[in-house]
Every structure is written in C-alpha cells, then in structure tokens.
Coordinates of C-alpha atoms and ligand atoms in Angstrom, one line a residue:
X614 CA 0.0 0.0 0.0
X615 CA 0.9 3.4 -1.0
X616 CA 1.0 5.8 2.3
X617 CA -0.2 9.8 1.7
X618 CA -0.1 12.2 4.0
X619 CA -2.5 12.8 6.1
X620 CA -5.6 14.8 5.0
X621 CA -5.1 18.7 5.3
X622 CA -1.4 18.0 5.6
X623 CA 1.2 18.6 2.9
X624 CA 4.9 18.1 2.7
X625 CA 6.9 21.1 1.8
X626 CA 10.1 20.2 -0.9
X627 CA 13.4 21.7 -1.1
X628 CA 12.5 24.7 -3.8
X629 CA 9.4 25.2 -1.4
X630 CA 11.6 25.0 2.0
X631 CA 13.6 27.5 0.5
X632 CA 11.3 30.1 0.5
X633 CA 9.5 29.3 3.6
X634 CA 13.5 29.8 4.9
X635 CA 13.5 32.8 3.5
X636 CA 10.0 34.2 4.6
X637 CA 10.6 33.3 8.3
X638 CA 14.3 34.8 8.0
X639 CA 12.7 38.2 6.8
X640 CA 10.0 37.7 9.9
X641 CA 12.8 37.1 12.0
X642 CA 14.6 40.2 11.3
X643 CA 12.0 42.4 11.6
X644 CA 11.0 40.7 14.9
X645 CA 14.3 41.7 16.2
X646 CA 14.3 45.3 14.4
X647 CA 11.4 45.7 16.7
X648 CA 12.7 44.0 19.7
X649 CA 10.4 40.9 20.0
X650 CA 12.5 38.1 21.6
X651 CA 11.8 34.2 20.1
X652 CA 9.8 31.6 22.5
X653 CA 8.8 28.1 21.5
X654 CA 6.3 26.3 23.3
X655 CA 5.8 22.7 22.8
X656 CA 3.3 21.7 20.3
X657 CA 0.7 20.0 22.6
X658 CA -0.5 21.8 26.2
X659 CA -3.1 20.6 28.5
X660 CA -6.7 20.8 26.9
X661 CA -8.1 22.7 29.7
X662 CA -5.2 25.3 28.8
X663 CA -7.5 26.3 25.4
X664 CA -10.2 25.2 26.5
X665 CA -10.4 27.7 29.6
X666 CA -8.9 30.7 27.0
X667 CA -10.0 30.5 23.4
X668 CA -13.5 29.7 25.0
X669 CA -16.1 26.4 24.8
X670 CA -18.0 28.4 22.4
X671 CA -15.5 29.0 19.8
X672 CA -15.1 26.8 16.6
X673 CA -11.6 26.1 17.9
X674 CA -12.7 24.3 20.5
X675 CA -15.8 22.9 20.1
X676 CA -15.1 21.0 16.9
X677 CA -11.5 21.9 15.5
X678 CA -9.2 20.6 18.1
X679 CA -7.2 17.5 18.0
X680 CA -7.6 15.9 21.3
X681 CA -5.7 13.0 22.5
X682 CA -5.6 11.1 26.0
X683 CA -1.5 10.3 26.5
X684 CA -0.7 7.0 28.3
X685 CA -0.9 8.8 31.9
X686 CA -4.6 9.3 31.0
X687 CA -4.1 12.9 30.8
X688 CA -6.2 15.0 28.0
X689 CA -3.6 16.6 25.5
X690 CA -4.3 18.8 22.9
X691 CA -2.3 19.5 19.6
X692 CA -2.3 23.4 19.7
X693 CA -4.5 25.1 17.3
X694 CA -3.2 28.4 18.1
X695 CA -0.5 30.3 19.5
X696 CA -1.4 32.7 22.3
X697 CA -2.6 30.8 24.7
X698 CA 0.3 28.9 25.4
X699 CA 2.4 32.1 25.1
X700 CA 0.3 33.1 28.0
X701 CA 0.7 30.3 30.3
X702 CA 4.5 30.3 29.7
X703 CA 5.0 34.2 30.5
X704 CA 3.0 32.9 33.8
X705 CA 5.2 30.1 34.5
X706 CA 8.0 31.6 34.2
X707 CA 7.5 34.7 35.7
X708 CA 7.6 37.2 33.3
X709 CA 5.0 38.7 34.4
X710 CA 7.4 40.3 37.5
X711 CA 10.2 41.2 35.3
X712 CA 10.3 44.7 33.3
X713 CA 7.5 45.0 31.3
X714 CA 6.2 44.6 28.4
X715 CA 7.5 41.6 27.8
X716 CA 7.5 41.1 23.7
X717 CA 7.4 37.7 22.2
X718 CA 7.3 36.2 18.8
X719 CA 6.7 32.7 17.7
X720 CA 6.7 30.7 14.4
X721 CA 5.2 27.4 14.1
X722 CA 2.9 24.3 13.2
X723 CA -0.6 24.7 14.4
X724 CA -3.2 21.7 14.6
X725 CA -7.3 22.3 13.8
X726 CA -9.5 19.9 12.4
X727 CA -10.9 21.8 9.5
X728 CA -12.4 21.8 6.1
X729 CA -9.5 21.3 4.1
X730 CA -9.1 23.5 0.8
X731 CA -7.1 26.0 -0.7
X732 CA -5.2 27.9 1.9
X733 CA -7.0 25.5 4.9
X734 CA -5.3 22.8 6.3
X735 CA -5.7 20.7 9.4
X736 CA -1.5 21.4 9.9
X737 CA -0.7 25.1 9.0
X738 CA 1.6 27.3 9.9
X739 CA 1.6 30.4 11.8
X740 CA 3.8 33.6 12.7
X741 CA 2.3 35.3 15.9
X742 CA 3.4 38.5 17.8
X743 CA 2.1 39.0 21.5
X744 CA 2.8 41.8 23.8
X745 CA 1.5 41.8 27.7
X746 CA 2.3 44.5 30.4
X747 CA 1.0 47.3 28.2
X748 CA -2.5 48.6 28.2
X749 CA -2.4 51.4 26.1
X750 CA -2.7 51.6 22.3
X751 CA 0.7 52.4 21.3
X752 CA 1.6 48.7 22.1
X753 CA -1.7 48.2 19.8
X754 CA -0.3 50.0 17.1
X755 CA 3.3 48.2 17.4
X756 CA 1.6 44.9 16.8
X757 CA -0.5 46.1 13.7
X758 CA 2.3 47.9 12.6
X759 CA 5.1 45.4 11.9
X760 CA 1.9 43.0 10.8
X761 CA 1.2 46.1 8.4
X762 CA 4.7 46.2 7.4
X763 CA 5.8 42.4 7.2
X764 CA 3.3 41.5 4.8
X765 CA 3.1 45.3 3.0
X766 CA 7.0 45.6 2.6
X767 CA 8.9 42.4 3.4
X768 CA 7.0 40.3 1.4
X769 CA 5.6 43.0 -1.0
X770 CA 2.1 42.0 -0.6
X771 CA 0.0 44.9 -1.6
X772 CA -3.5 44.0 -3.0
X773 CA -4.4 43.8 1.3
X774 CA -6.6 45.8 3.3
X775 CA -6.3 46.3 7.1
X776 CA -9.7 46.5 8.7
X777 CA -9.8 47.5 12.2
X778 CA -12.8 47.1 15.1
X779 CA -12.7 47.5 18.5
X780 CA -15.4 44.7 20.8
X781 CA -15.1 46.3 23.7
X782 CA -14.3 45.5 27.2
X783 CA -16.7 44.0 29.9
X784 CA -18.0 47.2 31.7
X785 CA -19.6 48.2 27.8
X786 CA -20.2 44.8 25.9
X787 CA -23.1 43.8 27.9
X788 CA -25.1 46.5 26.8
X789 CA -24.3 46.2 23.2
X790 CA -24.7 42.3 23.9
X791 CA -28.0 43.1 25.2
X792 CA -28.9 45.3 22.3
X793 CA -27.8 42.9 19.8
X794 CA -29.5 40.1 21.3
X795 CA -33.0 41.7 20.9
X796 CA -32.2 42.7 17.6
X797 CA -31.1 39.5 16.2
X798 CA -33.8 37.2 18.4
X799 CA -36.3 37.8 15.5
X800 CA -33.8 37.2 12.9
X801 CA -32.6 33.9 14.4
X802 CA -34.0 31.8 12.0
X803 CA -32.5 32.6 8.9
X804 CA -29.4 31.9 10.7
X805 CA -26.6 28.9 10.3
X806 CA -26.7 25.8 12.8
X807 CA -23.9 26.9 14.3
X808 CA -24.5 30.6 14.9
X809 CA -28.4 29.4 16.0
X810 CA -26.8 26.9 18.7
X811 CA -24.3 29.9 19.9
X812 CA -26.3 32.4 19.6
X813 CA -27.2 33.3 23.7
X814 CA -23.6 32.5 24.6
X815 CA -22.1 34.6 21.9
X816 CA -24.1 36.8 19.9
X817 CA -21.6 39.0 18.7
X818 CA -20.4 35.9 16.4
X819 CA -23.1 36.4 14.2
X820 CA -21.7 39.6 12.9
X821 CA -18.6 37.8 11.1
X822 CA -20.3 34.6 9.9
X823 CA -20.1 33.9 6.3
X824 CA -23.1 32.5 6.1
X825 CA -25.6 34.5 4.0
X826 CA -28.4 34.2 6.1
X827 CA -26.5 35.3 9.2
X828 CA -24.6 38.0 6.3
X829 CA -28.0 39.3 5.8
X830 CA -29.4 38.7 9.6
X831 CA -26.1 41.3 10.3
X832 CA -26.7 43.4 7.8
X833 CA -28.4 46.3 9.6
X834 CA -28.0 45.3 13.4
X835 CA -26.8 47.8 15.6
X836 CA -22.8 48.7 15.7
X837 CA -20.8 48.4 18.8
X838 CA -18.8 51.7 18.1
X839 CA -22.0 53.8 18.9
X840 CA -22.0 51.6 22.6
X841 CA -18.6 51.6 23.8
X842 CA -17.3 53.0 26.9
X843 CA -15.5 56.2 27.3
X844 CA -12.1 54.4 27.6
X845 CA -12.4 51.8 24.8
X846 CA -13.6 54.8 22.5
X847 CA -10.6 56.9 23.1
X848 CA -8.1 53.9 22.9
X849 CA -9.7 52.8 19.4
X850 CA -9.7 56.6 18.6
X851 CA -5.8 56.9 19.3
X852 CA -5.3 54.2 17.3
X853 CA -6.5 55.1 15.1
X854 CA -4.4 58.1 15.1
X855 CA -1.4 56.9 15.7
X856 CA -2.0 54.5 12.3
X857 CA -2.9 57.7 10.3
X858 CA 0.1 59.6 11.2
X859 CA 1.8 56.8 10.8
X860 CA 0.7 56.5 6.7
X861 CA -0.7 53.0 7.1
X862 CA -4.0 53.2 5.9
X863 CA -6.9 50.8 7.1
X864 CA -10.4 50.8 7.3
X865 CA -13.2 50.2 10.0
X866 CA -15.0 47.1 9.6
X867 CA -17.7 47.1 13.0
X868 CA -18.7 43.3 12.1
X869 CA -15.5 42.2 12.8
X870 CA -15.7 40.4 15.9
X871 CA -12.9 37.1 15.5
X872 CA -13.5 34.0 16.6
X873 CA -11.9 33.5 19.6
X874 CA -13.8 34.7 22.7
X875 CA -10.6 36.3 24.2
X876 CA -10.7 39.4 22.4
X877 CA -11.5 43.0 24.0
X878 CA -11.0 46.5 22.7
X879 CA -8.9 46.1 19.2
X880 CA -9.6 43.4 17.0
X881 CA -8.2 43.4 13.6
X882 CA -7.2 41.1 10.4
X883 CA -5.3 41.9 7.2
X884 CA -7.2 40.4 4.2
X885 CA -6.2 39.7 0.8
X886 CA -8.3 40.8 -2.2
X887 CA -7.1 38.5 -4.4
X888 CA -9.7 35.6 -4.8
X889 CA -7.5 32.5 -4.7
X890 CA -6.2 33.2 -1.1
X891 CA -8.8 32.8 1.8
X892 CA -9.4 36.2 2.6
X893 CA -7.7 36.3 5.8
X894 CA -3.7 36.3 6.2
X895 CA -3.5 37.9 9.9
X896 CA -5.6 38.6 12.5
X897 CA -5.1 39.6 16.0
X898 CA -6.2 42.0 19.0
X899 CA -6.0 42.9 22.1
X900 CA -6.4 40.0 25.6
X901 CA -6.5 42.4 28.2
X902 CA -8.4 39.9 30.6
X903 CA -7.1 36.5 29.4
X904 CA -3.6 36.6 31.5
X905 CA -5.7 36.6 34.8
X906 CA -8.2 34.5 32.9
X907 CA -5.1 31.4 33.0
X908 CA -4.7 32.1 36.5
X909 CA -2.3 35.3 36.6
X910 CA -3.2 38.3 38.1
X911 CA -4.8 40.9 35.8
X912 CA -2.6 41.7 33.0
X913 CA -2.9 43.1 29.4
X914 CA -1.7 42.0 26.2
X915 CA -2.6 42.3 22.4
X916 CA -1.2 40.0 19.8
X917 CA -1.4 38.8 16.2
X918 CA -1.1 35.5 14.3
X919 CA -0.4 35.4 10.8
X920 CA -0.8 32.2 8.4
X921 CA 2.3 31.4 6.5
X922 CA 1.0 29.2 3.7
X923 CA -1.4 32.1 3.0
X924 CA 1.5 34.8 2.8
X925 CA 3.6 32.4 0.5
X926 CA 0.9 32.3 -1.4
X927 CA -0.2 35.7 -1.7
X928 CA 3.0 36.6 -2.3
X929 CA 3.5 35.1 -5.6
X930 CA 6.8 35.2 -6.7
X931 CA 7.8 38.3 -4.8
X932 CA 10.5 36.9 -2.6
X933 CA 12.1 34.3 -4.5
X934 CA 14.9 33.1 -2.6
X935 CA 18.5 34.2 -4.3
X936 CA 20.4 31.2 -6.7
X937 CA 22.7 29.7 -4.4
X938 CA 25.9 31.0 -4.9
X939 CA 28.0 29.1 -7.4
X940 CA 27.6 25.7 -6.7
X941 CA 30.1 23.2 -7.7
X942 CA 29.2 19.4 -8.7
X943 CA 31.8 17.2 -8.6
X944 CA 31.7 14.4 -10.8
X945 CA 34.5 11.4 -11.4
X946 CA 35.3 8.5 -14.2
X947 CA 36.5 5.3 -12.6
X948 CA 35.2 3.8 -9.3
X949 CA 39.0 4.4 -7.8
X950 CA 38.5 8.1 -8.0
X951 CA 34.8 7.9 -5.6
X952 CA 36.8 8.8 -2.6
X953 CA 38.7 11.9 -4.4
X954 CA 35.6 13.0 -5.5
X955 CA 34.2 13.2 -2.2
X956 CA 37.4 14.5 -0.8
X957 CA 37.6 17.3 -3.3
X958 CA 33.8 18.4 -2.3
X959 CA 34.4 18.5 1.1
X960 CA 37.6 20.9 0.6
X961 CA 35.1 23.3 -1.5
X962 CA 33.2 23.3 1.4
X963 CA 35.8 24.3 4.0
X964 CA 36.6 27.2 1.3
X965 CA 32.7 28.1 2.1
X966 CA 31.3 27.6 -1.2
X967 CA 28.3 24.5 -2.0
X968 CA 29.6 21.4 -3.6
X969 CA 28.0 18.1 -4.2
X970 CA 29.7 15.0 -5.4
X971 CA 28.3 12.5 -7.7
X972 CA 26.5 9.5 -5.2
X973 CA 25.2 6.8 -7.6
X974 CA 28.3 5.7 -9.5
X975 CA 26.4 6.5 -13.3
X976 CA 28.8 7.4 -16.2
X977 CA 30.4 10.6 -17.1
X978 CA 27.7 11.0 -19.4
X979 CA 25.1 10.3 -16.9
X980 CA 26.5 12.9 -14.0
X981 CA 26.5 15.8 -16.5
X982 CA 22.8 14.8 -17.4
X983 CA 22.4 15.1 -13.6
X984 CA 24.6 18.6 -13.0
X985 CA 22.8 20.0 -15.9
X986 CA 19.4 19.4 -14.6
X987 CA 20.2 20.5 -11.1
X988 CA 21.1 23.5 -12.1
X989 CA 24.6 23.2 -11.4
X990 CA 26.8 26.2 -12.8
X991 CA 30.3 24.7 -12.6
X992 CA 31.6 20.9 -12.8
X993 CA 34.8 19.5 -11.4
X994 CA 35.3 16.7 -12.8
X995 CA 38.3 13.9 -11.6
X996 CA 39.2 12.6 -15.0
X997 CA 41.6 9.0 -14.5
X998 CA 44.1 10.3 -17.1
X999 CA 43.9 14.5 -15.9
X1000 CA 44.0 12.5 -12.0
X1001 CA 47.5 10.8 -12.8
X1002 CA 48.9 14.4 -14.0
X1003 CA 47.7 16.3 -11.2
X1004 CA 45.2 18.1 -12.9
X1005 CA 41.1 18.7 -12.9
X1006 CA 38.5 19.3 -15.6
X1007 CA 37.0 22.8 -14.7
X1008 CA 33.6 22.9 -16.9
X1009 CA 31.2 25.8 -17.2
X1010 CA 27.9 24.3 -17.9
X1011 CA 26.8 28.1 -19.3
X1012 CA 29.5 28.7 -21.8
X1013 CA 30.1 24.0 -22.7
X1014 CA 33.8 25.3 -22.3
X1015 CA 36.2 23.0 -20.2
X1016 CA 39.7 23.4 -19.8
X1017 CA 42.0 21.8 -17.1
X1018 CA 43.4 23.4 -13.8
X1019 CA 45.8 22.5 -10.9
X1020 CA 44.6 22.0 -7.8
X1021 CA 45.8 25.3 -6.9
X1022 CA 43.7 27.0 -9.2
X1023 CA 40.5 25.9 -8.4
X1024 CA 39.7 27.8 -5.4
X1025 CA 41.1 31.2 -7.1
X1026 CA 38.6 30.0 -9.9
X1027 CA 35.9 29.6 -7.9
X1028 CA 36.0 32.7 -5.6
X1029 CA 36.4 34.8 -9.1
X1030 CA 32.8 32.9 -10.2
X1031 CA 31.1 33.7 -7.1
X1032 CA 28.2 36.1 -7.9
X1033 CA 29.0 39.5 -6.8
X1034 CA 32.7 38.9 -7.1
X1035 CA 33.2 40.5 -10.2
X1036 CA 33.6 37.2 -12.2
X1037 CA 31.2 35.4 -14.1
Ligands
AMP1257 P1 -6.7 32.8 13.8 O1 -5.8 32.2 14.8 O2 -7.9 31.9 13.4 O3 -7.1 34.2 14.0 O4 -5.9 32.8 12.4 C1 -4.8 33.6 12.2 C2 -4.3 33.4 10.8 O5 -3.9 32.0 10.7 C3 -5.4 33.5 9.7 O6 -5.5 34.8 9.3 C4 -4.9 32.6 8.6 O7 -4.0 33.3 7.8 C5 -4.2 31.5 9.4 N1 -5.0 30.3 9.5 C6 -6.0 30.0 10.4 N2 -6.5 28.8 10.2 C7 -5.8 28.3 9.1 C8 -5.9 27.0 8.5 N3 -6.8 26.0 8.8 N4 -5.0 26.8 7.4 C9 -4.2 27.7 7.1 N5 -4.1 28.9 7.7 C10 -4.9 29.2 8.7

C-alpha cells in the first residue's frame, strides 16, 4: 500500500523550504528590528489550557481541536493556536514580575480539524506576535504595525486591506450584547446551525459569519462603536491616530468580531483581495483579561497571528529566494576516484562555497545529465588520465567550455565565479 499524507497536511520540498527559509528569516529580522524576543512552546498543552482561554463556544474548540488522551490518561491537545500557550508560559516563568512589556514572537505548526481546501489545512503554519504589560494603544499599534509592514513591505504584498474594530471590554459589551441580542432574536431563524446553537452565549459571532443568512441577519444590526465606553472609545480613537500619522491606511469594519472569545477593545485582520487566497492572512487583537483569565493576576496583552501558507501564497513570486551561490558538482570516471571526489567536495566546502559529489556511480555521461538538470553552474570533474597528471576538468555548464586546472587554481577560480565577485 501506498501511504499519503494525512488529509489537510502537505509536505513542503526543497525549492518550497527555501522560501519558507526565507519568509521566516525576513519575519525574523524584523521581529528583532522591533525588539520581540523568540519563544517556542511545545506543540501539545493541557486541553483545559485552550479550552479555559480561546472559549467552549468558539469553533476552535468545540469541533477543530485535536484531542488526544497520553498514556498517563491525561487530556492533550495539539495546539491550534498560539497565544494561549504564550500566556501560560509568560506565567510560568515569571515574566510577568520582570520589566514590562514583555514582547514575544513565535513561528510554528498549528493543529485544527478543518475543512480542508485552498489555503485551509488541518497542519498550517503560523507567525504570531504578542505583547502583555502594556494597556495602552501604542503597544496596539506596534503589533498592527510590523503585521502592516511584514506583509506590505517584506514580502511586498500589496492587494491587502487592514480592517480594524474595536469589541469592547466587559463594563460596555453587555449593553451592546443586550442590544444585539433583541435585535437579532427575530432574525434567528435565517441563521446557520452553528450561529443558532451559539447564539445566547455569543451573539456578537453572528456579525462575522459567512453565512448568507446570518450575512443578511447582520446586515443592519446595531454597531458596537455607537455603545462603547469612554475608555475603549478613546483607545480605538488613538489608534487610530497613531495608524494615520503613521501613513498606514486601514479601514473600520464594526462586524469584525474574530473567533476566539478572548478578544477586548482592538480586534483586527489583514485580508487579501485577491480571490485565490482565503481572505484572511492575519488577524489579532488585544487579551487584556485573558492573563488573569489562565490564572495570573490581571494583565494586558494584544497580539497577532499570521498564516504562512497564505502569505507564501499571496506573495507570488515576490521573494524568490537568491540562486545559491556558485555551486560546484563534482563528478569522477573510474570507481578508484569515488573517494577523491568526495574529498575534493568536502575541501570546496571548507573554502565556504556549495559542492556536491556525484552518489550513484552513473557514467560521465550520466553525471553531466544530472549537473545540468540540477542547475549546477560549474563541474569539477576527476578525469583518470587528468588524476595521474595532477590536474582537474574545470567545466562551465553556461558557456560548454572545459579546460584543465591545478589544484591550486580551483579555489582562485571559484572565488572569481562567485556572484557579486566581479567574475562570471
Ligand atoms: P486565527 O488564529 O484563526 O485568528 O488565524 C490567524 C491566521 O492564521 C489567519 O489569518 C490565517 O492566515 C491563518 N489560518 C487560520 N486557520 C488556518 C488553516 N486552517 N489553514 C491555514 N491557515 C490558517
């Protein structure tokens, strides 16, 4: 029997790697640039963990997580995001009495049992940003701004809009809750199973349902930003600012709500407008209750995750990664020449340049074939006769030329080819 990868998996290949290298080298820097440090968390954490924080109501949890009992009879979960076990590692390690904020960025697999299709998978992959020990919106604006100017710049993704909401906190959601709830109770009907069954416990998640019944059921139901408090109006007000002034343009979308029930204040996503990406590439917002939520004492936060195979896709060919430079195949006639061959690569490596020697023992004919398809610029080949005199076939697989070198020569040869040197 042939074996496939599991459903809503996929295997990424060397040309693919490279970019995804490349893509998480360029988060990386900018991570730094910013001054968010690196954590890794495992990938599974005690159910409860998301359970407790991303909220029984959410899709997350109530039918996308992979759930697992170990052999201690303990209930696991694969994470299917990243913030929550951000949180409960700033609280186990005592971050939280350190200097604040404390700035963390992670990159990683995440785990939910979805639909697959294009740009859904039950394995994806997800950048995320989370800052905790600031309340106000300048630590806000951070977050949306190196989201705004990874994907904008970086990777040169520019059909994207930023939409921008703020849900509130719990002295003014209940009232818009309230409001909502009378509203929609009519309307509740026309509305998807799901949204129907959550509908008392969360309300709100109506207003971001793709459904078209609960699209239509949204349509003209009251907005939040005409219920918030005083202090979540000017905090999404100098935001808002502080974007503005800042030239990153965005626009106010009051049905965006996100799935995840953790959310107060700022919620916000960067969609694509291109139609073969799911719309979505990051979303995030601010937690300010979920660190005492996990058992801290009351902290704030605001964060971001954003899905890698979405960016690399959306990003076209934008970043291709750069050739390698000058790579060197080594090739050889005669079995008694295997172990030169190898030798000779290994020197070309300890010189700091790529070499690969031949593996599968096929003619000359056959490892030019090889080189040639690969790519390969340059072959050194270990000829028996050239071998006996001391010398090397140098052969640039551009120009067909070959000519014969000492040993000497080859690294001057090389280090002239490299790109950038001013050689070839
Ligand atoms: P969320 O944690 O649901 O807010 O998702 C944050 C980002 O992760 C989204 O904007 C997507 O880009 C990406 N994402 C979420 N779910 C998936 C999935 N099943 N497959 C691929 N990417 C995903």
């Amino acid at each position: 029997m042939a074996y496939k990868a599991p459903r809503g998996t996929r295997d990424i290949l060397p040309e693919e790697a490279a970019r995804w290298f490349q893509i998480e080298s360029f988060f990386r820097a900018l991570c730094a640039r910013y001054g968010f440090g690196e954590i890794r968390t495992p990938l599974f954490e005690h159910t409860e963990l998301f359970t407790r924080s991303v909220g029984e109501e959410s899709d997350i949890v109530s039918k996308e997580m992979y759930t697992f009992q170990d052999r201690g009879e303990r209930s696991l979960t694969l994470r299917p995001e990243g913030t929550a076990a951000v949180v409960r590692a700033y609280l186990e390690h005592g971050m939280v009495s350190g200097p604040q904020p404390v700035k963390l960025f992670y990159c990683g697999p995440m785990f939910r049992y979805d639909r697959p299709q294009a740009g859904r998978y039950r394995q994806f992959h997800q950048f995320g940003l989370e800052t905790f020990g600031a309340a106000g919106p300048a630590a806000d604006y951070e977050i949306v701004a190196l989201t705004w100017e990874f994907i904008s710049v970086s990777l040169g993704i520019t059909a994207v809009d930023l939409e921008l909401n703020s849900v509130g906190c719990p002295s003014c959601r209940p009232a818009y809750r309230a409001a909502l709830l009378a509203y929609m109770q009519p309307r509740r009907a026309s509305f998807c199973p799901d949204c129907r069954r959550r509908f008392t416990a969360n309300p709100l998640r109506v207003l971001d349902c793709k459904d078209p019944g609960c699209r239509e059921a949204a349509r003209e139901a009251p907005r939040i930003g005409g219920s918030l408090c005083p202090e979540c109006g000017g905090h999404f007000a100098a935001l808002q600012e502080l974007l503005a002034s800042s030239g990153i343009p965005f626009q106010i979308n009051p049905l965006l709500v996100r799935g995840l029930d953790y959310y107060t204040r700022t919620a916000f996503e960067v969609v694509s407008r291109e139609a073969q990406t799911q719309g979505s590439l990051a979303g995030g917002g601010r937690y300010d209750n979920l660190v005492e939520q996990c058992g801290g004492s009351p902290t704030p936060g605001v964060g971001v995750a954003l899905g890698v195979e979405r960016l690399i896709l959306a990003a076209g060919g934008k970043a291709a990664p750069p050739r390698e430079a000058c790579p060197v195949y080594v090739a050889y006639t005669g079995d008694s020449l295997a172990a030169q061959a190898q030798a000779l690569a290994r020197e070309i490596r300890a010189w700091g340049m790529p070499a690969e020697a031949e593996l599968m023992g096929r003619s000359l004919k056959g490892q030019m074939k090889f080189a040639g398809r690969r790519g390969y610029r340059f072959v050194c080949i270990l000829g028996e006769k050239e071998h006996a005199r001391g010398k090397i076939i140098w052969r640039d697989m551009a120009g067909g030329g070959q000519e014969e070198l000492a040993p000497e020569e080859l690294r001057e040869r090389l280090e002239s080819s490299r790109p950038g040197s001013g050689g070839v």
